[in-house]
Short mmCIF file of C-alpha atoms in Angstrom, two decimals:
data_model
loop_
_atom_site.label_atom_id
_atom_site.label_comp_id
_atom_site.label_asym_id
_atom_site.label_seq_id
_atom_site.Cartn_x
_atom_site.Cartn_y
_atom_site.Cartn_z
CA UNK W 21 64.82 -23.65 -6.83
CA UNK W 22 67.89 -25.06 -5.81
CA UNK W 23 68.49 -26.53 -9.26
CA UNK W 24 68.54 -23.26 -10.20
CA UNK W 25 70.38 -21.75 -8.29
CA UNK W 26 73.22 -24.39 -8.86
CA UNK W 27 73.32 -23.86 -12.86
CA UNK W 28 73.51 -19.80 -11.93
CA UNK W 29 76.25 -20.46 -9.71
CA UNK W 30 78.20 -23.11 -12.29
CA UNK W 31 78.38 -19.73 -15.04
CA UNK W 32 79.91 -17.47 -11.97
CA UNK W 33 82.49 -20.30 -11.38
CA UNK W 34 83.24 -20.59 -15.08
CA UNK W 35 83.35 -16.57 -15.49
CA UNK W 36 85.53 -16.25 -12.51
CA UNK W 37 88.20 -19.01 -13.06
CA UNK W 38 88.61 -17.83 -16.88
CA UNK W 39 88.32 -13.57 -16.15
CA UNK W 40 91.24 -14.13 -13.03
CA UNK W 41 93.36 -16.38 -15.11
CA UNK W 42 92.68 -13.99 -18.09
CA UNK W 43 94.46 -10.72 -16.33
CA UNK W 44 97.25 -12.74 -15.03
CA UNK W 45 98.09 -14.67 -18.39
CA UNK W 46 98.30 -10.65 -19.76
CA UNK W 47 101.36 -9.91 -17.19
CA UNK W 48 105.06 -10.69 -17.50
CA UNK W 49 104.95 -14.19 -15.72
CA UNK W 50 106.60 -17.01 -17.99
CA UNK W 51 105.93 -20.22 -16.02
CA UNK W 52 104.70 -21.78 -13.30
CA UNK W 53 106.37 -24.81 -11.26
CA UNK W 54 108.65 -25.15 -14.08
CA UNK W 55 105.99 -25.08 -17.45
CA UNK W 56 105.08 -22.21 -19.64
CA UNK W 57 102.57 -19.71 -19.54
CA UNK W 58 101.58 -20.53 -22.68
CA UNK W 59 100.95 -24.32 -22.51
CA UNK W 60 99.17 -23.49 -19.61
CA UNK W 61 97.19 -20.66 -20.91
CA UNK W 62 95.73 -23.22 -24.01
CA UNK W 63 94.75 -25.90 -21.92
CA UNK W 64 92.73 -22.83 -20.19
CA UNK W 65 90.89 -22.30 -22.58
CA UNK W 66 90.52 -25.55 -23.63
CA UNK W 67 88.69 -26.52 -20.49
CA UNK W 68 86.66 -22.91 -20.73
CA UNK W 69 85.33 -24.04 -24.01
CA UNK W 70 84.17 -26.88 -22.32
CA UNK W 71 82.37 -25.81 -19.51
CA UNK W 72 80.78 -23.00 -21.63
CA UNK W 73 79.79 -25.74 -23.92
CA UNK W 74 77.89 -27.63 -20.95
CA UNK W 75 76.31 -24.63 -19.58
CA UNK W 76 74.51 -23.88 -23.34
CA UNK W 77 74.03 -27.50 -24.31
CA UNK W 78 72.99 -29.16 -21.08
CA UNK W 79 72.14 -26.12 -18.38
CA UNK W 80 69.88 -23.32 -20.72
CA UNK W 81 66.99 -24.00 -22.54
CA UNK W 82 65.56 -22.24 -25.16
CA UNK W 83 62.58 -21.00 -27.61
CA UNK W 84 62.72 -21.48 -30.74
CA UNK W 85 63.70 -18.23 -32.20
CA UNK W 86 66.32 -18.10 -29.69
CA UNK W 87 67.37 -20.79 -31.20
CA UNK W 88 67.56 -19.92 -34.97
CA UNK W 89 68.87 -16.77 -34.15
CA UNK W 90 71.81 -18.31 -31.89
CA UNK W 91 72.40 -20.85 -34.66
CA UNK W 92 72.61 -18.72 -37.53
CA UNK W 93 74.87 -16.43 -35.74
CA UNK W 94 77.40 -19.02 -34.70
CA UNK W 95 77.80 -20.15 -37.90
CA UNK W 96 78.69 -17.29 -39.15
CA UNK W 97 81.28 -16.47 -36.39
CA UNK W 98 82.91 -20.28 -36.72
CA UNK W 99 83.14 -19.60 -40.33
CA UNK W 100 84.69 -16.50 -39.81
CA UNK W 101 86.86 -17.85 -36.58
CA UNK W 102 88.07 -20.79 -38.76
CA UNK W 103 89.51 -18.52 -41.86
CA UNK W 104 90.66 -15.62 -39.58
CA UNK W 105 92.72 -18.13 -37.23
CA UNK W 106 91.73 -15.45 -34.04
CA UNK W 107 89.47 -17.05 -31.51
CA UNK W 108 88.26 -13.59 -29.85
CA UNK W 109 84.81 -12.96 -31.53
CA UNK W 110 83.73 -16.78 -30.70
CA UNK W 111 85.09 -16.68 -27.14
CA UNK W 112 83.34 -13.46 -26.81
CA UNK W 113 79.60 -15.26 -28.74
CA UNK W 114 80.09 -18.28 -26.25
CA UNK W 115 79.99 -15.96 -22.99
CA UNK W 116 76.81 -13.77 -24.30
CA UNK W 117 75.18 -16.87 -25.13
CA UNK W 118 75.94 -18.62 -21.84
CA UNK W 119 74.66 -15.86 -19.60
CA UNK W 120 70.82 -16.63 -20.27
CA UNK W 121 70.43 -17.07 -16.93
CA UNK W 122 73.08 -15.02 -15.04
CA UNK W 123 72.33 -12.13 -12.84
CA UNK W 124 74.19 -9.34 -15.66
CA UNK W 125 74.61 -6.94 -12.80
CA UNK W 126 76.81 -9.32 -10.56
CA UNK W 127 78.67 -10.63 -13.14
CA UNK W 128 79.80 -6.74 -13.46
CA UNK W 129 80.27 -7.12 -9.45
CA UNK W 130 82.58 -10.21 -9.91
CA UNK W 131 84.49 -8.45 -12.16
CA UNK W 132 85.05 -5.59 -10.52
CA UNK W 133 86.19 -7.71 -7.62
CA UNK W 134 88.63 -9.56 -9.87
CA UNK W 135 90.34 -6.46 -11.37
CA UNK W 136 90.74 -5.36 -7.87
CA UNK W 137 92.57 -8.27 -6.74
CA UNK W 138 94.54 -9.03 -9.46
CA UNK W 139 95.77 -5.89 -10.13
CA UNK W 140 97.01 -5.51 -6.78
CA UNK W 141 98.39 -8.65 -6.50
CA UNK W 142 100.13 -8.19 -10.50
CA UNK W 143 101.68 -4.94 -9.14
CA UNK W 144 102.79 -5.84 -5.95
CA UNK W 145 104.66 -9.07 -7.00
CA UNK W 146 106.33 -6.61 -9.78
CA UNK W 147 107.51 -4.05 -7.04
CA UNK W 148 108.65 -7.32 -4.72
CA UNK W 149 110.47 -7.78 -8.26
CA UNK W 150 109.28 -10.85 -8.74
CA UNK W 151 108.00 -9.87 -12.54
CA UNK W 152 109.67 -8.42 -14.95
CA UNK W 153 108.60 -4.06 -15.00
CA UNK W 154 108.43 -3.75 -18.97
CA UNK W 155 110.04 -0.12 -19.65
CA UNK W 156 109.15 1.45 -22.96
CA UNK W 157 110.33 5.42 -24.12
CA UNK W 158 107.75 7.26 -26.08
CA UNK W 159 109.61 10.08 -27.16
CA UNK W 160 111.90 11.51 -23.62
CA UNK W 161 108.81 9.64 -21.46
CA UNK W 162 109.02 6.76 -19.57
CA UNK W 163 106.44 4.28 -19.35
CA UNK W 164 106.10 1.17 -17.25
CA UNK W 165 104.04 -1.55 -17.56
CA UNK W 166 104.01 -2.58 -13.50
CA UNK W 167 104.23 -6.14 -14.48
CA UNK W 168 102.09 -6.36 -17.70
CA UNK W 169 102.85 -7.49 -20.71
CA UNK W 170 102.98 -3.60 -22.08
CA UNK W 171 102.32 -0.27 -20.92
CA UNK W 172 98.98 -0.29 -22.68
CA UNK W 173 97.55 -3.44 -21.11
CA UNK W 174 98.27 -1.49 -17.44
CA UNK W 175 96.16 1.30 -19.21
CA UNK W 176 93.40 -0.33 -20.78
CA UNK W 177 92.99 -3.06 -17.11
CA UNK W 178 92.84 0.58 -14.87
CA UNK W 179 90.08 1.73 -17.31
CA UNK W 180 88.42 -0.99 -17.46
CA UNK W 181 88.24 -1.13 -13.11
CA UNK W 182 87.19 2.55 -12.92
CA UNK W 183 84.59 1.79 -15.88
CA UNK W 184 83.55 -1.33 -13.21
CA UNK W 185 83.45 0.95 -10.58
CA UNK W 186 81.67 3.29 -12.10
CA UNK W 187 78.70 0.50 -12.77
CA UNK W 188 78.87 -0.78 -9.18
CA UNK W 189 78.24 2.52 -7.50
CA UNK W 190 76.36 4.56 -10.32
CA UNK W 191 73.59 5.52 -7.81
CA UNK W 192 75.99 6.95 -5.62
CA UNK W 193 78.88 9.00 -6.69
CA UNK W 194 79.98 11.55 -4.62
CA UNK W 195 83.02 14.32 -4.99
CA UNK W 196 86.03 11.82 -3.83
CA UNK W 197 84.78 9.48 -6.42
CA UNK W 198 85.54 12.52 -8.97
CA UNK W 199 88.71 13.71 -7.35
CA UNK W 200 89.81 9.36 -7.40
CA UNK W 201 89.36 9.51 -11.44
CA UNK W 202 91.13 12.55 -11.49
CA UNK W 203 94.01 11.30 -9.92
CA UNK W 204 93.50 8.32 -11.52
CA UNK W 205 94.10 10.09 -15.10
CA UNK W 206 97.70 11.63 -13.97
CA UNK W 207 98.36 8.09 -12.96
CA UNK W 208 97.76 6.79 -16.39
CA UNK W 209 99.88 9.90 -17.95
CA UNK W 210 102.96 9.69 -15.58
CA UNK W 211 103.23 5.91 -15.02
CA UNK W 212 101.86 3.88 -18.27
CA UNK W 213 101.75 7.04 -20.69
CA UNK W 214 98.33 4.88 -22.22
CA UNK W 215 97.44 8.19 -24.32
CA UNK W 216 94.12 5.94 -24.69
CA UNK W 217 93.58 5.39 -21.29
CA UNK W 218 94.04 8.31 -20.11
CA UNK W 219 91.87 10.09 -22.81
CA UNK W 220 89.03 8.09 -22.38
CA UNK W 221 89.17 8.27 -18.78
CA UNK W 222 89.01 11.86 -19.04
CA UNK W 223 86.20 12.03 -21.66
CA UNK W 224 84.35 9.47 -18.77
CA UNK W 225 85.31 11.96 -16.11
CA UNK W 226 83.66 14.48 -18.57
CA UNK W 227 80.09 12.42 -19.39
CA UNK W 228 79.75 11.64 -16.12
CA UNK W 229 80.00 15.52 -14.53
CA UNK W 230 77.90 16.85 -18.07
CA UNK W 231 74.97 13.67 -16.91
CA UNK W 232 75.08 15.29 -13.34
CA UNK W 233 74.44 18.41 -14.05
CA UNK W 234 71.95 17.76 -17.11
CA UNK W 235 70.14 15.25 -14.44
CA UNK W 236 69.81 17.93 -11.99
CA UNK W 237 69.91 21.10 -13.86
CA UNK W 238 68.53 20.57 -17.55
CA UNK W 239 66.27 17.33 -17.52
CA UNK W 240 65.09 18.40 -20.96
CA UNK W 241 68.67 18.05 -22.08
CA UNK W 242 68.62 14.28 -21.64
CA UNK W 243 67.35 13.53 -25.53
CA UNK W 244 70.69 15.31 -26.53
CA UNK W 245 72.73 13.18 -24.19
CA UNK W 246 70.70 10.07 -25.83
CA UNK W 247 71.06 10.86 -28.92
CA UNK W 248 74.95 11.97 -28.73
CA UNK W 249 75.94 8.43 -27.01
CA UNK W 250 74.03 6.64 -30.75
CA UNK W 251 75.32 9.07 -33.00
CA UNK W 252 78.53 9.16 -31.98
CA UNK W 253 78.66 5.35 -32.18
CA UNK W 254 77.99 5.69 -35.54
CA UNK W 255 80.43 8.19 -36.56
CA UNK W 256 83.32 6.36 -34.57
CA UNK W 257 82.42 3.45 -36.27
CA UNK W 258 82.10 5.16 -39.94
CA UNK W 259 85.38 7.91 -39.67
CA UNK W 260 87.66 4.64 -38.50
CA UNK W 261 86.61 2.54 -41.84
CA UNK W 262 86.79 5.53 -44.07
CA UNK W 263 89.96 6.91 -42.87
CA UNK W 264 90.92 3.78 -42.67
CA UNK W 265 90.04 2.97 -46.31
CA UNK W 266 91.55 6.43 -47.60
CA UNK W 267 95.69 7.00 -47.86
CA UNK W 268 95.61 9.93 -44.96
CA UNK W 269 98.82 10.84 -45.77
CA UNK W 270 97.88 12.50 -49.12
CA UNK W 271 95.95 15.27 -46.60
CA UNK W 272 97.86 17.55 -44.18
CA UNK W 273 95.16 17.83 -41.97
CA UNK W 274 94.46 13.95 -41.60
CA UNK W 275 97.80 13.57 -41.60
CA UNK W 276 98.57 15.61 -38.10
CA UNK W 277 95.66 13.50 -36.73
CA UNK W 278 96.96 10.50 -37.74
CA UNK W 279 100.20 11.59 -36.17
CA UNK W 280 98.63 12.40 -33.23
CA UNK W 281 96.63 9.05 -33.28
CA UNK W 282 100.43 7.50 -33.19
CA UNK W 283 99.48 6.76 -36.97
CA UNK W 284 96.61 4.26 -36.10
CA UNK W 285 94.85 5.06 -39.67
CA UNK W 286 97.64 4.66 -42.17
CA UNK W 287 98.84 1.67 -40.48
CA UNK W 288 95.29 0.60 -41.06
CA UNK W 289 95.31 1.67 -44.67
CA UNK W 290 98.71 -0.15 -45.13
CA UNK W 291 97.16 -3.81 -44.00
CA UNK W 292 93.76 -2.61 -46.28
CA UNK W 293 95.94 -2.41 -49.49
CA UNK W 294 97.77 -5.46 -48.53
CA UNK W 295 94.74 -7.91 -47.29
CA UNK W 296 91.72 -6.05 -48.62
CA UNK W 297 88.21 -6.72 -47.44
CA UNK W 298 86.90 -10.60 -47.27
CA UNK W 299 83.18 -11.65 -46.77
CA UNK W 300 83.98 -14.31 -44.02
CA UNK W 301 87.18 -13.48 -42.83
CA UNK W 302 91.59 -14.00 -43.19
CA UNK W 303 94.74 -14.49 -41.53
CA UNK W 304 96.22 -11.35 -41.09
CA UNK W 305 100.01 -11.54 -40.18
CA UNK W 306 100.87 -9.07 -37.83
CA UNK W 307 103.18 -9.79 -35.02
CA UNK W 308 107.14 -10.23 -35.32
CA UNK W 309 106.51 -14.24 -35.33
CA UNK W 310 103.31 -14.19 -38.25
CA UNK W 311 104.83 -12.01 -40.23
CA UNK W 312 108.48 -14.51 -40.01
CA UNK W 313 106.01 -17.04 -40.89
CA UNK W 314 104.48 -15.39 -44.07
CA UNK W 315 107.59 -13.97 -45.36
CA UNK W 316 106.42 -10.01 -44.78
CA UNK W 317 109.32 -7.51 -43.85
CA UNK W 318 107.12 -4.62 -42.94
CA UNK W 319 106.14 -4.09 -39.71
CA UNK W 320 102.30 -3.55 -39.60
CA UNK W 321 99.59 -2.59 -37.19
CA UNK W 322 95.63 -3.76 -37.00
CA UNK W 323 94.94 -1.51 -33.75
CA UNK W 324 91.68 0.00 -34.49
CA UNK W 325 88.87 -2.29 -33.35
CA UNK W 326 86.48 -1.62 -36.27
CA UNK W 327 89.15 -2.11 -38.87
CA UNK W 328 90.34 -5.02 -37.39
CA UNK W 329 86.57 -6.46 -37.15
CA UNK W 330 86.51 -5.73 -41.15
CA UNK W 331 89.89 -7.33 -42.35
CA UNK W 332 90.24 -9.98 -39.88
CA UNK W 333 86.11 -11.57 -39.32
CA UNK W 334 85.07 -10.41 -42.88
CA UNK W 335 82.26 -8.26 -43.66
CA UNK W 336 79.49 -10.28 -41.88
CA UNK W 337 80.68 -10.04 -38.73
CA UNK W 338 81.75 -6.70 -39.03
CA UNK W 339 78.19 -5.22 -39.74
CA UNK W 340 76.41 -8.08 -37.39
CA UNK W 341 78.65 -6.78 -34.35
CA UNK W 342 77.90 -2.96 -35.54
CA UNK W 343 74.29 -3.31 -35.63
CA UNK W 344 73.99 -5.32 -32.10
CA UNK W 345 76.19 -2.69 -30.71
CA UNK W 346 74.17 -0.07 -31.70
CA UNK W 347 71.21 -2.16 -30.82
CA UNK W 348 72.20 -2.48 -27.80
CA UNK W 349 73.24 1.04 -26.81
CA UNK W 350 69.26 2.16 -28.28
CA UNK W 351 67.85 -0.55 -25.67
CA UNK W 352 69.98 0.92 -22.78
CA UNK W 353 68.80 4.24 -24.08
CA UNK W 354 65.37 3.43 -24.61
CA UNK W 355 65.33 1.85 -20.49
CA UNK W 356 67.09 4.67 -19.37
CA UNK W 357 70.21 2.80 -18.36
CA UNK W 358 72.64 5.89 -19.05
CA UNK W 359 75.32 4.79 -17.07
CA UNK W 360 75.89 1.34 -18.90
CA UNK W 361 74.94 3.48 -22.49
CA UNK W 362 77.60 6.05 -21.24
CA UNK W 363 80.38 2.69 -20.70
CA UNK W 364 79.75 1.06 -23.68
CA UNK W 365 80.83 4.65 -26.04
CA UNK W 366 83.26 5.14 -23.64
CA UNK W 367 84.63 1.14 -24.99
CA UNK W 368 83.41 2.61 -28.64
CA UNK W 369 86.02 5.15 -28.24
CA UNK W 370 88.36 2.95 -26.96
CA UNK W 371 88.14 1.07 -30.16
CA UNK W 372 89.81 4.01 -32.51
CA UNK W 373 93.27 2.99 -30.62
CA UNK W 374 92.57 -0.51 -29.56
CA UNK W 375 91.38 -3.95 -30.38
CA UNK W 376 89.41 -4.32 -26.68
CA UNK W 377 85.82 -3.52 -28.16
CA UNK W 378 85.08 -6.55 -29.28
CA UNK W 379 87.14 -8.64 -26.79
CA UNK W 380 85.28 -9.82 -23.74
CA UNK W 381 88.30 -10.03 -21.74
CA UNK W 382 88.55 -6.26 -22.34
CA UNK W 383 85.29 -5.52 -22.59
CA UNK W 384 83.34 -6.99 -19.70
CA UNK W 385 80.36 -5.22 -20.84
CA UNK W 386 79.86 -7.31 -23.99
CA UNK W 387 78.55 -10.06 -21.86
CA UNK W 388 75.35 -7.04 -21.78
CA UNK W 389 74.44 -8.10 -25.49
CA UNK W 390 72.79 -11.46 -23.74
CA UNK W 391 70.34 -8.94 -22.60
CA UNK W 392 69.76 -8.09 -26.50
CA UNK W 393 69.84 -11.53 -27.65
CA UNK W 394 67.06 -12.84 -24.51
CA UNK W 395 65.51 -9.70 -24.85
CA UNK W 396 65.86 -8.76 -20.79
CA UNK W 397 64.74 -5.82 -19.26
CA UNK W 398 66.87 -3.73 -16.79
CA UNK W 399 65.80 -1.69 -14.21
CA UNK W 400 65.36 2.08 -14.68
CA UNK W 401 68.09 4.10 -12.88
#
């Protein structure tokens, strides 16, 4: 029992020194004693990849179709991670994988624990003025990043706490949790102006006041509720590829929304025309030092998740991660898990103006898929 117990413990250790030095590698800190962020932030990850490699070599066993299925999988992704150059969708396959034998629900604890430490301790040190306060204009409006490395990761860490919080205490919301997402929302208008964070955060304040009242009002409602989580999965996932895949601005209509989308799709279409669609995956140049590198003038933009899972991982991947994800949402669905379905369409439609879907460091509720891939069970809410 207590060997046990010890190889549980060695993933939270490995979870928690990589997630904390994850948020604060996102903020405006350059160095530390004297060396970079960056050199730092490598040899990070370099001693992650180890200890993840220990805990699935060494700590997990295994049947044999786990086994097969894990192989054929991470193949694919270091295929795919190799020709693409981005190390997200492996980084992400290594946690899920690891996790065999972690307690899914207090990883979710952790991590909720983490945001609220390092967010505090990210903002105060900004406000000390220790950390540079990243100031952006979006039109007449303001936004500040409270010492992050942009407006949007301030967003995007705030919903991702409230989406924690709303795990952690799902069997007991009351009013003042309502009226703290409210205020949350004009927090995420007047401060970081994240129109995605602050959309989805109000669309979660929505779901989770319609699931009240169906709960306790309209039981036989619930199938709708099930069944609009899965379906709208799917349509998020097919209206990003095909307008995506389409030139929006030959259509008025798609063309306000695109506008309005601060022209996610036809930046999209732009980097289809210029990449196109691989089997296995590319390089994709996008920021101000790639595109230097590759001789492209253009600014460009991959910032819708399923777009960017097509042109940068390659087909494969792309429809692999679409399928588990839905997979996964039916299994939450079918064990009456709303509040973790209700999260991960809340991340789904996160992914029309962001890359965080398939990012564990943005996603913390990717590291749920182990439950897909060991078949667990949860328990019923």
């Amino acid at each position: 029992m207590r060997r046990v117990i010890r190889l549980k413990d060695f993933f939270i250790f490995i979870f928690v020194f990589w997630y904390s030095t994850e948020i604060l590698f996102n903020s405006t800190l350059i160095e530390i004693w004297g060396e970079s962020f960056n050199g730092i932030n490598n040899r990070i990850n370099l001693l992650v990849f180890g200890l993840l490699m220990c805990q699935i070599l060494f700590f997990q066993s295994y049947t044999r179709d786990e086994m097969l299925l894990i192989a054929a999988i991470t193949i694919f992704v270091a295929i795919s991670t190799i020709l693409s150059g981005q190390k997200t969708i492996m980084s992400s396959w290594m946690f899920i994988v690891a996790a065999k034998d972690a307690d899914l629900d207090k990883i979710i604890r952790i991590a909720y624990k983490i945001l609220l430490i390092m967010l505090a301790i990210i903002i105060s040190i900004c406000l000390l003025g220790f950390i540079e306060n990243v100031t952006l204009m979006r039109g007449n409006v303001e936004r500040f990043s409270l010492g992050f490395s942009h407006p949007n990761q301030l967003g995007l860490r705030i919903f991702q706490l409230i989406a924690c919080q709303c795990y952690v205490y799902r069997y007991r919301l009351r009013k003042r949790n309502y009226i703290y997402f409210f205020l949350i929302i004009i927090f995420l208008v007047r401060i970081p102006n994240s129109k995605t964070a602050y959309i989805v955060t109000s669309v979660l304040l929505g779901m989770l006041l319609l699931y009240e009242f169906i709960k306790a009002k309209k039981p036989e409602y619930m199938k709708l509720y099930e069944k609009g989580i899965l379906y709208g999965y799917v349509c998020l996932n097919i209206f990003s590829i095909l307008f995506s895949y389409i030139d929006v601005k030959r259509n008025f209509m798609l063309t306000k929304i695109d506008g309005w989308m601060s022209s996610r799709f036809s930046h999209c279409h732009k980097v289809w025309v210029m990449y196109g669609v691989p089997i296995f995956g590319q390089r994709i140049y996008v920021t101000e030092d790639e595109r230097k590198l590759a001789g492209i003038q253009s600014r460009i933009w991959l910032d819708n998740a399923y777009v960017s899972a097509l042109l940068r991982y390659g087909i494969v991947i792309f429809l692999i991660f679409s399928i588990a994800y839905f997979c996964l949402l039916k299994m939450l669905v079918l064990q009456k898990q709303y509040m973790l379905a209700t999260l991960l369409f809340l991340y789904a439609l996160y992914g029309i103006m962001e890359n965080g879907l398939y990012m564990i460091t943005h996603n913390i509720f990717l590291i749920m898929f182990s439950a897909l891939l060991y078949r667990k069970s949860f328990r019923e809410d």
